[in-house]
mmCIF file of C-alpha atoms in Angstrom:
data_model
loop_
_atom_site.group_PDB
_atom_site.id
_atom_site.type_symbol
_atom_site.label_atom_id
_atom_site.label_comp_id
_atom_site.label_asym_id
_atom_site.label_seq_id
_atom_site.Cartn_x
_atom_site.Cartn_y
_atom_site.Cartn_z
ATOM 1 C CA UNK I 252 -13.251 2.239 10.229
ATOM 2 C CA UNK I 253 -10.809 -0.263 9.287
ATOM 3 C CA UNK I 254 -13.889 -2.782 8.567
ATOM 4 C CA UNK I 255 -15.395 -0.665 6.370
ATOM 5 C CA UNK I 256 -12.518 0.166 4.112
ATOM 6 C CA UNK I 257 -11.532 -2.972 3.551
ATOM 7 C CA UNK I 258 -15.076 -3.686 2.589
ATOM 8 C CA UNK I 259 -14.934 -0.638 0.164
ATOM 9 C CA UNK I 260 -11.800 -2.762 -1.420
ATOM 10 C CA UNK I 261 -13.542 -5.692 -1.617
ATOM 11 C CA UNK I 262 -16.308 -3.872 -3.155
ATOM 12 C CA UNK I 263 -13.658 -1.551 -5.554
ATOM 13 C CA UNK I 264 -12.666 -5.707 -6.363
ATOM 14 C CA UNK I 265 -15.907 -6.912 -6.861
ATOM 15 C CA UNK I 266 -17.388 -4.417 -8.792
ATOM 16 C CA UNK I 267 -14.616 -3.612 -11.540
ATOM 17 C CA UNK I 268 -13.366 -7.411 -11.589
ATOM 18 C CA UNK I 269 -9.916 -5.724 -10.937
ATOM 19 C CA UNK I 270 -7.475 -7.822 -8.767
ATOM 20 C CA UNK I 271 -5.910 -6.881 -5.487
ATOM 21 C CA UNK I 272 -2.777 -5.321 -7.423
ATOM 22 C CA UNK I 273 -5.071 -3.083 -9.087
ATOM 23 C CA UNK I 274 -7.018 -2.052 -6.574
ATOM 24 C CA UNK I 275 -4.529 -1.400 -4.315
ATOM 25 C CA UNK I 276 -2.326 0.734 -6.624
ATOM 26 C CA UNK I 277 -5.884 2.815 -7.726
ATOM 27 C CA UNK I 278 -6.062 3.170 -3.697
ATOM 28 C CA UNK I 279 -2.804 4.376 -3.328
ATOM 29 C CA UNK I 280 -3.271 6.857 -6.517
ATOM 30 C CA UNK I 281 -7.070 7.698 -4.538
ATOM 31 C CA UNK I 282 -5.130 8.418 -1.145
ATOM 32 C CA UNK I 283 -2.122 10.556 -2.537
ATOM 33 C CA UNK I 284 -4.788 12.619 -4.766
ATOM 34 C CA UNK I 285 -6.464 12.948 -1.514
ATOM 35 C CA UNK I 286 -3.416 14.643 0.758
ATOM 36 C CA UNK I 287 -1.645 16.407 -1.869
ATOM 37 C CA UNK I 288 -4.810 18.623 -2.893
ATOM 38 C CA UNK I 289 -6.037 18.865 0.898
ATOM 39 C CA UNK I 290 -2.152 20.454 1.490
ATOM 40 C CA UNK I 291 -2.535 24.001 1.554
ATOM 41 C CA UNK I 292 -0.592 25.829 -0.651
ATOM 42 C CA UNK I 293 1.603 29.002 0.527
ATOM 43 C CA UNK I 294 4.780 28.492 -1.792
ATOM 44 C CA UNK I 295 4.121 25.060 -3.063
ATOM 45 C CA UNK I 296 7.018 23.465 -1.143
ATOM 46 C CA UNK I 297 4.857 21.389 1.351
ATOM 47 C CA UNK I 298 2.914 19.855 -1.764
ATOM 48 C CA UNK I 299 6.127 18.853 -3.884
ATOM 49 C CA UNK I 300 6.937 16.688 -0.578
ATOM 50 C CA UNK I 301 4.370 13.961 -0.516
ATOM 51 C CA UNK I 302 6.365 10.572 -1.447
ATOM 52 C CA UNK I 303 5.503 7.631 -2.279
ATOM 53 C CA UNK I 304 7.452 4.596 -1.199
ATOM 54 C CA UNK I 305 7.704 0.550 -0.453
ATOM 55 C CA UNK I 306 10.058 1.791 1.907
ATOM 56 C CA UNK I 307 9.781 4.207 4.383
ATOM 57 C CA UNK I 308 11.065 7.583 2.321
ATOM 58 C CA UNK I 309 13.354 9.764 3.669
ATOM 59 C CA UNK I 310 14.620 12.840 3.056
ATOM 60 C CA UNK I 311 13.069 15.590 1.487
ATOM 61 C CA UNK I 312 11.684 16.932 -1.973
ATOM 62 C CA UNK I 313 13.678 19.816 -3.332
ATOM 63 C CA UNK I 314 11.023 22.143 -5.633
ATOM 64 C CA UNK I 315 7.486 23.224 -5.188
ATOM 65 C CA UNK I 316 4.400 21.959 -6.782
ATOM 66 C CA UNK I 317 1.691 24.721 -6.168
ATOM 67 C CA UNK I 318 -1.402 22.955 -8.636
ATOM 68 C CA UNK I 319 0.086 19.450 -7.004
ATOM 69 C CA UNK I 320 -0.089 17.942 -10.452
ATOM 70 C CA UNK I 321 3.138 17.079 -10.779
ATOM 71 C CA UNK I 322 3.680 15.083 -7.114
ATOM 72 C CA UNK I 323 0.265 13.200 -7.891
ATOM 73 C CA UNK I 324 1.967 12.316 -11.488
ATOM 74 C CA UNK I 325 5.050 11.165 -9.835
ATOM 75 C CA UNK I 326 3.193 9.066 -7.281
ATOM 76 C CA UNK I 327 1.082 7.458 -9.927
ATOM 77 C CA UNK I 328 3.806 6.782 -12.092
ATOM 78 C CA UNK I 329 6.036 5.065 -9.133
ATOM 79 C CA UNK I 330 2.845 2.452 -8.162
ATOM 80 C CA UNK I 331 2.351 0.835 -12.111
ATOM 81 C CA UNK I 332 3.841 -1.836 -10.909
ATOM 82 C CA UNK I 333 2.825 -2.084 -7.126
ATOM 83 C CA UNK I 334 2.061 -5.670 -6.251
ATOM 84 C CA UNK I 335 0.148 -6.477 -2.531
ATOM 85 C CA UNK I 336 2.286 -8.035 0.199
ATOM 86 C CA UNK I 337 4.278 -5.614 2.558
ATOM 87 C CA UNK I 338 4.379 -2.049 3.531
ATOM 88 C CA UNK I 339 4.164 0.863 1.170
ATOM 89 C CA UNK I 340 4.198 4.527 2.899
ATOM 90 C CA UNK I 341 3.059 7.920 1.411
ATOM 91 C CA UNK I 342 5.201 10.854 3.622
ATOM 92 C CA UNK I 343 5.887 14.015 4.174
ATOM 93 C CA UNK I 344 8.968 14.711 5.891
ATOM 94 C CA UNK I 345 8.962 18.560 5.974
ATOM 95 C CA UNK I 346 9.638 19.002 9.970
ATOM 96 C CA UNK I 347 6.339 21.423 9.885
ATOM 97 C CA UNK I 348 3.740 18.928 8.178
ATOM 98 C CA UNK I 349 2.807 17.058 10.861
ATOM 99 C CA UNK I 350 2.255 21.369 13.039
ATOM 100 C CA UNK I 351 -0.002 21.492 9.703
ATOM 101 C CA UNK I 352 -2.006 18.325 9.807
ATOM 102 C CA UNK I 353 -2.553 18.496 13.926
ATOM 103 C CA UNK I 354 -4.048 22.876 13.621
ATOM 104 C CA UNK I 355 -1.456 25.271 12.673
ATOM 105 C CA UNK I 356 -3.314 26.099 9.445
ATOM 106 C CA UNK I 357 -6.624 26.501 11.317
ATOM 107 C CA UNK I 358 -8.015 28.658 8.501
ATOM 108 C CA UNK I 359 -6.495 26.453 5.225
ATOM 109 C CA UNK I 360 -6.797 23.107 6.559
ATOM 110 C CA UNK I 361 -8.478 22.970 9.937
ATOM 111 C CA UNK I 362 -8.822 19.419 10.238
ATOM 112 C CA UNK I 363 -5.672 18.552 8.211
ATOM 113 C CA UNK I 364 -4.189 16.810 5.169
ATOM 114 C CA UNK I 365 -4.289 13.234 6.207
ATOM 115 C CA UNK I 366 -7.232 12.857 8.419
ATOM 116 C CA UNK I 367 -9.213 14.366 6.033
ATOM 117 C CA UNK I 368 -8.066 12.316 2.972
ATOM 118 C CA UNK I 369 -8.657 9.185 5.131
ATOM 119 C CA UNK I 370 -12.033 9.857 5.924
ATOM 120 C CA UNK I 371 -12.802 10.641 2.395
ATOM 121 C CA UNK I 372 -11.291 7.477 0.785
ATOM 122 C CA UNK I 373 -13.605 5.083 1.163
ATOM 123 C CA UNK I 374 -15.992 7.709 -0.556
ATOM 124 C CA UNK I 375 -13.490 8.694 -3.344
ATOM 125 C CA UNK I 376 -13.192 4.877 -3.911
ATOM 126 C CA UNK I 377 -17.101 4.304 -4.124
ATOM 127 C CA UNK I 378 -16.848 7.386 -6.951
ATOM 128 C CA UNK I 379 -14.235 5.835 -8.862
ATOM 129 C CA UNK I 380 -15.894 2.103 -8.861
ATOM 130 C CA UNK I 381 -19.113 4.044 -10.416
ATOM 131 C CA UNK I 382 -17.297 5.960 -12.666
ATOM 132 C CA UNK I 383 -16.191 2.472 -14.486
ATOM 133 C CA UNK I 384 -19.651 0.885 -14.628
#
């Protein structure tokens, strides 16, 4: 898998004549898009704690976000100026996300938040190249 996404970045590169920067901070935007709206919703809580961060984040989000809009907002606005090179993490540190992603919401999200974004993504980045030609 991790051959074929980086040729779906190469392609995302190719195709829009965007540089790495670019494309990495649209993938980031993709990805966090991705497990925010797969995170199913009971009081919104588990939404409003995706983060975004160069360094691992810590701690947790205090609010809820039931639509998601606002976390996906925050996480786009934190990567304008995302350069390549290094680490950068998107999290959840509510101690019952990971009981959600691995089958304790068998009915809402069966096969999670995160495995289901990733498997998506290089999909959701083929969209997005073809929506700017």
């Amino acid at each position: 898998m991790a051959g074929s996404f980086s040729a779906d970045i190469s392609k995302f590169i190719t195709k829009t004549g965007a540089n790495i920067d670019q494309a990495l901070r649209q993938t980031v935007v993709l990805a966090s898009q991705g497990v925010v709206l797969n995170t199913p919703v009971l009081t919104g809580r588990l939404r409003a704690n995706w983060q975004f961060g160069r360094v691992l984040p810590g701690g947790e989000v205090d609010g809820v976000d039931t639509s998601g809009a606002a976390t996906i907002a925050k996480i786009a606005g934190q990567v304008t100026s995302l350069k390549a090179g290094g680490e950068c993490w998107i999290v959840n540190n509510l101690p019952y996300a990971g009981e959600i992603e691995y089958g304790h919401s068998s009915v809402k999200a069966p096969s999670g938040m995160v495995r289901v974004t990733l498997a998506g993504l290089p999909a959701a980045i083929e969209q997005y190249v073809r929506g700017l030609q």
